[in-house]
Coordinates of C-alpha atoms (C1' of nucleotides) in Angstrom, one line a residue:
Chain J
X19 CA 14.1 -175.1 -105.2
X20 CA 14.9 -175.4 -101.6
X21 CA 13.4 -178.3 -99.7
X22 CA 10.6 -177.3 -97.3
X23 CA 12.3 -179.5 -94.6
X24 CA 15.4 -177.3 -94.9
X25 CA 13.3 -174.2 -94.1
X26 CA 11.6 -176.0 -91.2
X27 CA 14.9 -176.8 -89.7
X28 CA 17.4 -174.1 -90.7
X29 CA 15.3 -171.1 -91.4
X30 CA 17.5 -168.5 -89.7
X31 CA 20.7 -169.9 -91.2
X32 CA 19.2 -169.7 -94.7
X33 CA 18.1 -166.1 -94.1
X34 CA 21.6 -165.3 -93.0
X35 CA 23.2 -166.9 -96.1
X36 CA 20.8 -165.3 -98.5
X37 CA 22.0 -161.9 -97.4
X38 CA 25.1 -162.6 -99.4
X39 CA 22.9 -162.2 -102.4
X40 CA 21.7 -158.9 -101.1
X41 CA 18.5 -160.5 -100.4
X42 CA 16.5 -160.0 -97.3
X43 CA 14.5 -163.2 -97.3
X44 CA 13.3 -162.9 -93.8
X45 CA 9.7 -162.0 -94.5
X46 CA 9.5 -164.6 -97.3
X47 CA 10.9 -167.4 -95.3
X48 CA 8.9 -166.6 -92.3
X49 CA 5.8 -166.6 -94.4
X50 CA 6.6 -169.9 -95.9
X51 CA 7.3 -171.3 -92.4
X52 CA 4.0 -170.1 -91.0
X53 CA 2.0 -171.2 -94.0
X54 CA 3.6 -174.6 -93.8
X55 CA 2.7 -175.0 -90.1
X56 CA -0.9 -174.0 -91.0
X57 CA -1.0 -176.3 -94.0
X58 CA 0.1 -179.3 -91.9
X59 CA -2.5 -178.5 -89.3
X60 CA -5.3 -178.2 -91.8
X61 CA -4.2 -181.1 -93.7
X62 CA -4.5 -183.3 -90.7
X63 CA -8.0 -182.1 -90.1
X64 CA -8.9 -182.8 -93.7
X65 CA -7.4 -186.3 -93.6
X66 CA -9.4 -187.1 -90.5
X67 CA -12.6 -186.2 -92.4
X68 CA -11.5 -188.3 -95.4
X69 CA -10.7 -191.2 -93.1
X70 CA -14.1 -191.2 -91.6
X71 CA -15.6 -190.9 -95.1
X72 CA -13.8 -193.9 -96.3
X73 CA -14.9 -195.9 -93.3
X74 CA -18.5 -194.9 -93.7
X75 CA -18.5 -195.6 -97.4
X76 CA -17.1 -199.0 -96.9
X77 CA -19.7 -199.9 -94.3
X78 CA -22.6 -199.0 -96.6
X79 CA -21.8 -201.7 -99.1
X80 CA -21.6 -204.2 -96.2
X81 CA -24.9 -203.0 -94.7
X82 CA -26.8 -203.3 -98.0
X83 CA -25.5 -206.8 -98.4
X84 CA -26.8 -207.7 -95.0
X85 CA -30.1 -206.2 -95.8
X86 CA -29.9 -203.5 -93.2
X87 CA -31.6 -200.8 -95.2
X88 CA -32.2 -198.3 -92.5
X89 CA -28.7 -198.4 -91.1
X90 CA -27.4 -198.0 -94.6
X91 CA -29.6 -195.0 -95.2
X92 CA -28.3 -193.4 -92.0
X93 CA -24.7 -194.1 -93.0
X94 CA -25.4 -192.5 -96.4
X95 CA -26.7 -189.4 -94.7
X96 CA -23.5 -189.3 -92.6
X97 CA -21.5 -189.6 -95.7
X98 CA -23.2 -186.6 -97.3
X99 CA -22.5 -184.7 -94.2
X100 CA -18.8 -185.5 -94.2
X101 CA -18.7 -184.6 -97.9
X102 CA -19.9 -181.1 -97.0
X103 CA -17.4 -180.9 -94.3
X104 CA -14.6 -181.9 -96.7
X105 CA -15.7 -179.3 -99.2
X106 CA -15.4 -176.6 -96.6
X107 CA -11.8 -177.5 -95.8
X108 CA -10.3 -178.8 -99.0
X109 CA -9.9 -175.6 -101.0
X110 CA -8.1 -173.9 -98.1
X111 CA -5.7 -176.7 -97.8
X112 CA -4.9 -176.7 -101.6
X113 CA -4.5 -173.0 -101.6
X114 CA -2.0 -173.2 -98.8
X115 CA -0.1 -175.9 -100.6
X116 CA -0.1 -173.9 -103.9
X117 CA 1.0 -170.7 -102.2
X118 CA 3.9 -172.5 -100.4
X119 CA 5.0 -174.0 -103.7
X120 CA 4.9 -170.7 -105.4
X121 CA 6.9 -169.0 -102.7
X122 CA 9.5 -171.8 -102.7
X123 CA 10.0 -171.3 -106.5
X124 CA 10.9 -167.7 -105.8
X125 CA 13.6 -168.4 -103.2
X126 CA 17.1 -168.7 -104.9
X127 CA 19.6 -171.3 -103.9
X128 CA 21.6 -170.8 -100.7
X129 CA 25.1 -169.7 -101.5
X130 CA 28.1 -171.9 -100.5
X131 CA 30.0 -170.6 -97.5
X132 CA 32.9 -169.5 -99.8
X133 CA 30.7 -167.2 -101.8
X134 CA 31.7 -163.6 -101.1
X135 CA 29.1 -160.9 -100.5
X136 CA 28.8 -158.4 -103.3
X137 CA 26.4 -156.4 -105.5
X138 CA 27.5 -157.0 -109.0
X139 CA 30.2 -158.5 -111.3
X140 CA 32.6 -155.9 -110.0
X141 CA 32.7 -157.7 -106.7
X142 CA 33.6 -161.0 -108.1
X143 CA 36.8 -162.5 -106.7
X144 CA 39.6 -163.1 -109.2
X145 CA 41.2 -166.3 -108.0
X146 CA 43.6 -167.1 -110.8
X147 CA 45.0 -165.7 -114.0
X148 CA 47.0 -167.4 -116.6
X149 CA 48.5 -166.9 -120.1
X150 CA 50.3 -164.0 -121.6
X151 CA 48.4 -160.8 -122.4
X152 CA 49.3 -159.9 -125.9
X153 CA 50.7 -156.5 -126.6
X154 CA 48.3 -154.7 -128.9
X155 CA 49.7 -153.4 -132.1
X156 CA 48.6 -150.0 -133.6
X157 CA 46.9 -151.7 -136.5
X158 CA 45.0 -154.3 -134.4
X159 CA 41.3 -154.5 -135.0
X160 CA 38.3 -155.7 -133.1
X161 CA 36.9 -159.0 -134.2
X162 CA 33.9 -157.4 -136.0
X163 CA 36.3 -155.6 -138.3
X164 CA 38.4 -158.7 -138.9
X165 CA 35.3 -160.8 -139.5
X166 CA 34.2 -158.3 -142.2
X167 CA 37.6 -158.0 -143.7
X168 CA 38.1 -161.7 -144.2
X169 CA 34.4 -162.4 -144.8
X170 CA 34.1 -164.8 -141.8
X171 CA 30.9 -163.6 -140.2
X172 CA 28.1 -161.5 -141.8
X173 CA 26.1 -159.6 -139.2
X174 CA 24.2 -157.5 -141.7
X175 CA 23.0 -160.6 -143.6
X176 CA 21.8 -162.0 -140.3
X177 CA 19.8 -158.8 -139.7
X178 CA 18.2 -159.1 -143.1
X179 CA 17.2 -162.8 -142.9
X180 CA 16.4 -163.0 -139.2
X181 CA 17.3 -160.1 -137.0
X182 CA 20.2 -158.6 -134.9
X183 CA 22.1 -161.2 -133.0
X184 CA 21.7 -164.0 -135.6
X185 CA 24.9 -163.8 -137.6
X186 CA 25.8 -165.9 -140.7
X187 CA 29.2 -167.7 -140.4
X188 CA 30.8 -167.9 -143.8
X189 CA 33.7 -169.8 -145.4
X190 CA 36.6 -170.1 -143.1
X191 CA 34.5 -168.5 -140.4
X192 CA 32.0 -171.4 -140.6
X193 CA 34.8 -174.0 -140.8
X194 CA 36.5 -172.5 -137.7
X195 CA 33.2 -172.7 -135.9
X196 CA 32.7 -176.3 -136.8
X197 CA 36.3 -177.0 -135.8
X198 CA 35.9 -175.6 -132.4
X199 CA 32.8 -177.6 -131.8
X200 CA 34.5 -180.8 -132.8
X201 CA 37.6 -180.0 -130.8
X202 CA 35.6 -179.3 -127.7
X203 CA 33.5 -182.5 -128.1
X204 CA 36.6 -184.7 -128.6
X205 CA 38.3 -183.2 -125.6
X206 CA 35.2 -183.8 -123.5
X207 CA 35.0 -187.4 -124.6
X208 CA 38.7 -187.9 -123.7
X209 CA 37.9 -186.5 -120.3
X210 CA 35.2 -189.1 -119.8
X211 CA 32.0 -187.4 -120.9
X212 CA 29.4 -189.2 -122.9
X213 CA 28.3 -187.2 -126.0
X214 CA 24.6 -186.5 -126.4
X215 CA 22.7 -184.7 -129.1
X216 CA 19.5 -183.5 -127.4
X217 CA 16.4 -181.8 -128.7
X218 CA 16.8 -178.1 -129.2
X219 CA 13.3 -177.3 -127.9
X220 CA 11.9 -178.4 -124.6
X221 CA 8.5 -178.5 -122.9
X222 CA 7.4 -176.4 -119.9
X223 CA 8.1 -179.1 -117.3
X224 CA 11.8 -179.2 -118.4
X225 CA 12.0 -175.4 -118.1
X226 CA 10.9 -175.7 -114.5
X227 CA 13.1 -178.7 -113.9
X228 CA 16.3 -176.8 -114.3
X229 CA 15.0 -173.5 -113.0
X230 CA 14.7 -171.3 -116.1
X231 CA 11.1 -171.1 -115.3
X232 CA 9.6 -169.2 -113.7
X233 CA 12.7 -167.1 -113.0
X234 CA 13.8 -166.4 -116.5
X235 CA 10.5 -166.7 -118.4
X236 CA 11.3 -163.6 -120.6
X237 CA 14.8 -164.9 -121.6
X238 CA 13.7 -167.9 -123.5
X239 CA 12.1 -168.0 -127.0
X240 CA 8.6 -169.4 -126.5
X241 CA 7.0 -171.4 -129.3
X242 CA 3.4 -170.6 -128.4
X243 CA 1.7 -172.8 -130.9
X244 CA 3.2 -175.8 -129.4
X245 CA 4.0 -174.4 -125.9
X246 CA 7.7 -175.3 -126.3
X247 CA 10.8 -173.3 -125.5
X248 CA 14.0 -173.0 -127.5
X249 CA 16.8 -174.1 -125.2
X250 CA 19.0 -171.3 -123.8
X251 CA 21.7 -173.9 -123.0
X252 CA 22.2 -177.7 -123.4
X253 CA 22.0 -177.8 -119.6
X254 CA 18.2 -177.9 -119.9
X255 CA 17.7 -181.0 -122.0
X256 CA 20.8 -182.8 -120.6
X257 CA 19.8 -182.3 -117.0
X258 CA 16.1 -183.0 -117.6
X259 CA 17.1 -186.5 -118.8
X260 CA 17.1 -187.2 -115.1
X261 CA 13.8 -185.6 -114.2
X262 CA 11.8 -188.0 -112.0
X263 CA 14.6 -190.6 -112.1
X264 CA 15.8 -192.8 -109.3
X265 CA 19.4 -193.7 -109.9
X266 CA 21.4 -196.4 -108.2
X267 CA 24.4 -195.2 -106.3
X268 CA 26.7 -197.2 -108.6
X269 CA 25.3 -195.3 -111.6
X270 CA 27.0 -192.1 -110.2
X271 CA 28.7 -190.1 -111.4
X272 CA 26.9 -189.3 -114.6
X273 CA 29.1 -187.3 -117.0
X274 CA 27.5 -185.9 -120.2
X275 CA 28.5 -183.5 -122.9
X276 CA 26.5 -182.1 -125.7
X277 CA 26.8 -179.5 -128.4
X278 CA 23.8 -177.4 -129.1
X279 CA 22.9 -174.0 -130.5
X280 CA 21.6 -171.8 -127.6
X281 CA 18.8 -169.3 -128.0
X282 CA 18.5 -166.3 -125.7
X283 CA 16.3 -163.3 -126.0
X284 CA 18.7 -161.2 -124.0
X285 CA 16.0 -158.7 -123.3
X286 CA 17.4 -155.6 -121.7
X287 CA 20.9 -155.8 -123.2
X288 CA 22.3 -152.9 -125.1
X289 CA 25.3 -150.9 -126.1
X290 CA 28.9 -152.1 -126.6
X291 CA 28.2 -155.3 -124.7
X292 CA 26.2 -156.6 -127.7
X293 CA 28.7 -155.5 -130.4
X294 CA 29.9 -158.2 -132.7
X295 CA 30.1 -161.6 -131.1
X296 CA 29.9 -160.4 -127.6
X297 CA 26.3 -161.2 -127.1
X298 CA 24.1 -163.1 -129.6
X299 CA 20.6 -164.4 -129.7
X300 CA 21.8 -167.7 -131.2
X301 CA 25.2 -169.1 -130.4
X302 CA 26.9 -172.4 -130.2
X303 CA 28.1 -174.1 -127.1
X304 CA 29.4 -177.4 -125.8
X305 CA 28.2 -178.1 -122.3
X306 CA 29.3 -180.5 -119.7
X307 CA 26.8 -181.8 -117.2
X308 CA 27.3 -184.0 -114.2
X309 CA 25.1 -185.8 -111.6
X310 CA 27.1 -186.5 -108.5
X311 CA 27.0 -187.9 -105.0
X312 CA 26.6 -185.0 -102.6
X313 CA 29.9 -185.8 -100.9
X314 CA 31.8 -185.5 -104.3
X315 CA 30.2 -182.5 -105.8
X316 CA 32.7 -179.8 -104.7
X317 CA 35.7 -181.8 -105.6
X318 CA 34.1 -182.4 -109.0
X319 CA 33.4 -178.7 -109.4
X320 CA 37.2 -178.0 -109.0
X321 CA 37.9 -180.7 -111.6
X322 CA 35.5 -179.2 -114.0
X323 CA 37.2 -175.8 -113.6
X324 CA 40.6 -177.4 -114.2
X325 CA 39.3 -179.1 -117.3
X326 CA 38.0 -175.9 -118.9
X327 CA 41.2 -174.2 -117.9
X328 CA 43.0 -176.9 -119.8
X329 CA 41.0 -176.1 -122.9
X330 CA 41.8 -172.4 -122.8
X331 CA 45.5 -173.2 -122.3
X332 CA 45.5 -175.5 -125.3
X333 CA 43.9 -172.7 -127.4
X334 CA 46.6 -170.3 -126.1
X335 CA 44.1 -167.8 -124.8
X336 CA 44.9 -165.7 -121.7
X337 CA 42.2 -166.2 -119.1
X338 CA 41.3 -165.6 -115.5
X339 CA 39.0 -167.4 -113.1
X340 CA 36.5 -165.7 -111.0
X341 CA 34.5 -166.8 -108.0
X342 CA 31.2 -165.1 -108.4
X343 CA 30.0 -163.0 -105.6
X344 CA 26.5 -163.3 -104.1
X345 CA 25.1 -160.5 -106.2
X346 CA 26.2 -162.1 -109.5
X347 CA 25.5 -165.7 -108.6
X348 CA 22.8 -167.3 -110.7
X349 CA 19.4 -168.0 -109.1
X350 CA 19.8 -171.8 -108.9
X351 CA 23.6 -172.0 -108.2
X352 CA 25.3 -172.5 -104.8
X353 CA 28.7 -171.7 -106.1
X354 CA 29.9 -170.6 -109.6
X355 CA 33.2 -170.1 -111.2
X356 CA 33.4 -168.0 -114.3
X357 CA 36.2 -168.2 -116.8
X358 CA 37.0 -165.1 -118.8
X359 CA 39.3 -164.8 -121.8
X360 CA 41.2 -161.6 -122.6
X361 CA 40.2 -160.2 -125.9
X362 CA 43.1 -158.0 -127.0
X363 CA 41.7 -155.5 -129.4
X364 CA 38.7 -154.8 -127.3
X365 CA 40.9 -154.8 -124.2
X366 CA 38.2 -156.7 -122.4
X367 CA 37.7 -159.8 -120.4
X368 CA 34.9 -161.9 -122.0
X369 CA 33.0 -164.6 -120.1
X370 CA 33.3 -167.9 -121.9
X371 CA 32.4 -170.4 -119.3
X372 CA 30.3 -170.5 -116.2
X373 CA 30.7 -173.6 -114.0
X374 CA 28.3 -174.2 -111.2
X375 CA 27.3 -176.6 -108.4
X376 CA 23.6 -176.5 -107.9
X377 CA 23.8 -179.0 -105.0
X378 CA 20.2 -180.3 -104.5
X379 CA 18.5 -177.2 -105.8
X380 CA 17.8 -178.5 -109.3
X381 CA 17.6 -182.1 -108.1
X382 CA 14.7 -181.2 -105.8
X383 CA 12.7 -179.7 -108.6
X384 CA 13.7 -182.5 -110.9
X385 CA 13.0 -185.2 -108.3
X386 CA 16.4 -186.6 -109.2
X387 CA 17.4 -189.0 -106.5
X388 CA 19.5 -192.0 -105.9
X389 CA 19.4 -194.9 -103.6
X390 CA 22.5 -195.0 -101.4
X391 CA 24.1 -198.2 -100.0
X392 CA 21.6 -198.2 -97.1
X393 CA 18.8 -198.1 -99.7
X394 CA 17.9 -194.7 -98.5
X395 CA 16.8 -192.2 -101.1
X396 CA 18.5 -188.9 -101.3
X397 CA 18.7 -186.0 -103.7
X398 CA 21.7 -186.0 -106.0
X399 CA 23.8 -183.0 -106.8
X400 CA 23.9 -181.5 -110.3
X401 CA 26.7 -179.5 -111.8
X402 CA 27.3 -178.0 -115.2
X403 CA 29.6 -175.8 -117.1
X404 CA 30.3 -174.4 -120.6
X405 CA 33.1 -176.2 -122.3
X406 CA 32.9 -173.9 -124.1
X407 CA 30.7 -171.2 -125.5
X408 CA 32.0 -170.4 -129.0
X409 CA 31.4 -166.8 -130.0
X410 CA 33.6 -165.1 -127.5
X411 CA 36.3 -167.7 -127.9
X412 CA 36.1 -166.9 -131.6
X413 CA 36.3 -163.2 -130.9
X414 CA 39.4 -163.7 -128.7
X415 CA 41.0 -166.0 -131.2
X416 CA 40.6 -163.5 -134.0
X417 CA 41.7 -160.5 -132.0
X418 CA 44.6 -162.1 -130.1
X419 CA 46.1 -164.0 -133.1
X420 CA 46.0 -161.3 -135.7
X421 CA 49.1 -160.0 -137.4
X422 CA 49.9 -157.7 -140.3
X423 CA 48.1 -159.6 -142.9
X424 CA 45.9 -162.2 -141.3
X425 CA 45.0 -164.5 -138.4
X426 CA 46.9 -167.4 -137.1
X427 CA 45.0 -170.6 -136.1
X428 CA 46.1 -172.3 -132.9
X429 CA 48.0 -175.5 -133.6
X430 CA 45.5 -177.7 -131.7
X431 CA 42.7 -176.6 -134.1
X432 CA 44.6 -177.0 -137.4
X433 CA 43.7 -180.7 -137.7
X434 CA 40.1 -179.7 -137.3
X435 CA 40.1 -176.7 -139.6
X436 CA 42.3 -177.9 -142.3
X437 CA 44.0 -174.5 -142.6
X438 CA 46.5 -172.7 -140.3
X439 CA 45.9 -169.1 -141.3
X440 CA 43.1 -166.8 -142.4
X441 CA 44.3 -164.2 -144.8
Chain G
rG14 C1' -4.0 -182.5 -142.0
rG15 C1' -7.9 -187.1 -142.0
rA16 C1' -9.5 -191.8 -139.6
rG17 C1' -9.0 -195.2 -135.7
rA18 C1' -6.9 -197.5 -131.1
rG19 C1' -4.7 -196.7 -126.6
rU20 C1' -2.6 -194.5 -121.7
rU21 C1' -3.0 -199.3 -115.0
rG22 C1' 2.8 -200.6 -110.2
rG23 C1' 10.4 -201.3 -112.6
rC24 C1' 8.4 -204.0 -117.2
rA25 C1' 4.4 -206.9 -119.5
rG26 C1' -0.7 -207.2 -118.7
rA27 C1' -5.8 -208.3 -116.1
rG28 C1' -9.5 -205.5 -114.0
rU29 C1' -16.5 -202.0 -116.4
rG30 C1' -19.4 -199.0 -109.3
rG31 C1' -18.1 -201.2 -102.7
rU32 C1' -14.4 -206.9 -100.5
rC33 C1' -9.1 -202.8 -105.7
rG34 C1' -3.3 -200.0 -103.9
rA35 C1' -5.1 -203.1 -107.6
rA36 C1' -4.9 -210.4 -110.3
rU37 C1' -1.1 -212.9 -113.0
rG38 C1' 3.7 -213.2 -115.2
rC39 C1' 8.6 -211.2 -115.6
rG40 C1' 12.1 -208.4 -112.9
rG41 C1' 14.2 -207.0 -107.8
rU42 C1' 15.3 -208.6 -102.6
rA43 C1' 15.9 -212.5 -98.8
rG44 C1' 15.9 -217.6 -97.8
rU45 C1' 15.8 -223.2 -98.8
rC46 C1' 18.5 -226.6 -101.8
rU47 C1' 23.8 -226.7 -104.0
rU48 C1' 31.1 -227.3 -103.0
rG49 C1' 29.7 -222.7 -105.9
rA50 C1' 26.4 -221.1 -109.7
rA51 C1' 22.0 -222.1 -112.5
rA52 C1' 17.3 -224.2 -112.1
rA53 C1' 13.4 -225.1 -108.8
rC54 C1' 10.8 -223.9 -104.4
rU55 C1' 9.3 -220.3 -100.3
rA56 C1' 8.6 -215.5 -98.6
rU57 C1' 8.8 -210.5 -99.7
rU58 C1' 8.7 -206.3 -103.1
rG59 C1' 5.1 -199.2 -105.6
rU60 C1' 5.6 -193.8 -104.6
rA61 C1' 4.7 -189.3 -102.0
rC62 C1' 2.8 -186.6 -97.9
rC63 C1' 1.2 -185.9 -92.6
rG64 C1' 2.2 -188.0 -87.7
rU65 C1' 7.2 -189.0 -82.0
rA66 C1' 4.3 -193.3 -82.8
rA67 C1' 0.0 -196.1 -83.6
rG68 C1' -1.7 -195.0 -87.8
rG69 C1' -3.8 -192.0 -91.7
rU70 C1' -4.3 -189.7 -96.6
rA71 C1' -3.4 -189.3 -101.8
rC72 C1' -1.9 -191.5 -106.4
rC73 C1' -4.6 -196.5 -112.1
rG74 C1' -2.1 -190.1 -118.3
rG75 C1' -3.7 -184.4 -116.3
rG76 C1' -8.0 -181.6 -114.8
rG77 C1' -13.3 -181.4 -113.7
rG78 C1' -18.1 -184.0 -112.7
rU79 C1' -21.9 -187.9 -111.1
rU80 C1' -22.2 -191.0 -106.4
rC81 C1' -22.5 -192.3 -99.5
rG82 C1' -18.5 -194.8 -102.5
rA83 C1' -14.9 -194.3 -109.1
rA84 C1' -9.1 -197.6 -112.0
rU85 C1' -14.3 -198.7 -113.4
rC86 C1' -19.6 -194.0 -115.4
rC87 C1' -19.7 -188.7 -117.7
rC88 C1' -17.1 -184.2 -119.6
rU89 C1' -12.5 -182.1 -121.0
rC90 C1' -7.4 -181.6 -122.1
rA91 C1' -2.7 -183.8 -123.1
rC92 C1' 0.2 -187.6 -124.9
rU93 C1' 1.4 -192.3 -127.5
rC94 C1' 0.6 -195.8 -131.3
rU95 C1' -1.6 -197.6 -136.2
rC96 C1' -3.3 -196.5 -141.1
rC97 C1' -3.9 -192.6 -145.0
rG98 C1' -2.1 -187.8 -146.9
rC99 C1' 2.1 -184.4 -147.1
rC100 C1' 7.2 -184.2 -146.5
rA101 C1' 13.6 -183.9 -145.1

RNA sequence: GGAGAGUUGGCAGAGUGGUCGAAUGCGGUAGUCUUGAAAACUAUUGUACCGUAAGGUACCGGGGGUUCGAAUCCCUCACUCUCCGCCA
């Protein structure tokens, strides 16, 4: 969330920048601003009462010791009076603080100056494209047909055992899946990321820490008996490692990677977008997460994009890079680049990675700070990106690499799969 | 699932109603000593918020209560550990 100090100081600039998200935040920010002023005012009044209370209470002990009964009794009476006064103020102060907090949670991150205005994914800016778009043959099939033909993925079985969006991967389909995970993890390790296997369920505080709560409450699976949430991405446990942490500057940067299954309810999705592997309730993903010094974070964001680009090049998949417009930008992100691969038989670009700089937005919720060289505490910047999400990679691999009688496995994966063709 | 014991500052660990934001030790920081280091010694060392400042307030697992006054008493919730049971 935004820092209240930012709103005190740069209210108008923030309102202006949030317009890029098609959001008129004027009323909200003005309300926060006013409530904050009121809160500070009332808090001071309250603290003055508490200060006197403390003083009086302390004197009572002393007076009793000195045997000054009458004075002690008088002081007690004054204490009771002050307590009444406290009661009359305290609720109001707390309510103000709660209300401000609640409102702050509802303000999204302020977009980076490079973020273009726009309403939806159609307004995203294509900034690069690479790789050869395959010429689709007459007999080319979408991945769901290929998956069935070669018995790689069983969607119907998933429906029977669990429900739609929970496929079974079988035989070479399963092995290909495992190969991709290992390939991505090894690449990340070579790039300097430390591998982590985190828990796949998190508590409520962690959900708030990275901003899934309260914004995306309905998108996570909630285990009500234990009040835990299935993670929608490894970002949540990996970033929450640093909740309430004070790092030393020399500990930066922190570079982590982790493979996890990801669980998403995807409420509201429908139609051809959810066909086959395009959108699942459970999918596998390797994530990269970084905690950075504020003056490094944008350089690092570019590095992360270049890194993921490298993965796609190695896999031989045509891709393009998008700079998300304000309307498509995630709630907590200041700047996001999406990478999309071209999936031939569907003739579609599929999002396989989303790489974002959150600046201090997550760090402020997380209370993730570091002590700089002058021993001052400041909020760190957090970044993360998919490297990569598997299902759509798999979809593109199957569709783009098909030929008359099977599917060719990219050379970099063969050491991991142990086979070079599916047929 | 059953029984019990816990939760205090970076860590360990005292503290059972006022002088406790909290002993002591370790750790950290600065200094003395030393050619340098170690050891020893001395001093210092929690966090957040409000305030231009002086200063003030809050925090001893969370929430509530008793009291003029709570780390300390009461209620409640959460978590951790130990033993038993079950189990990959």
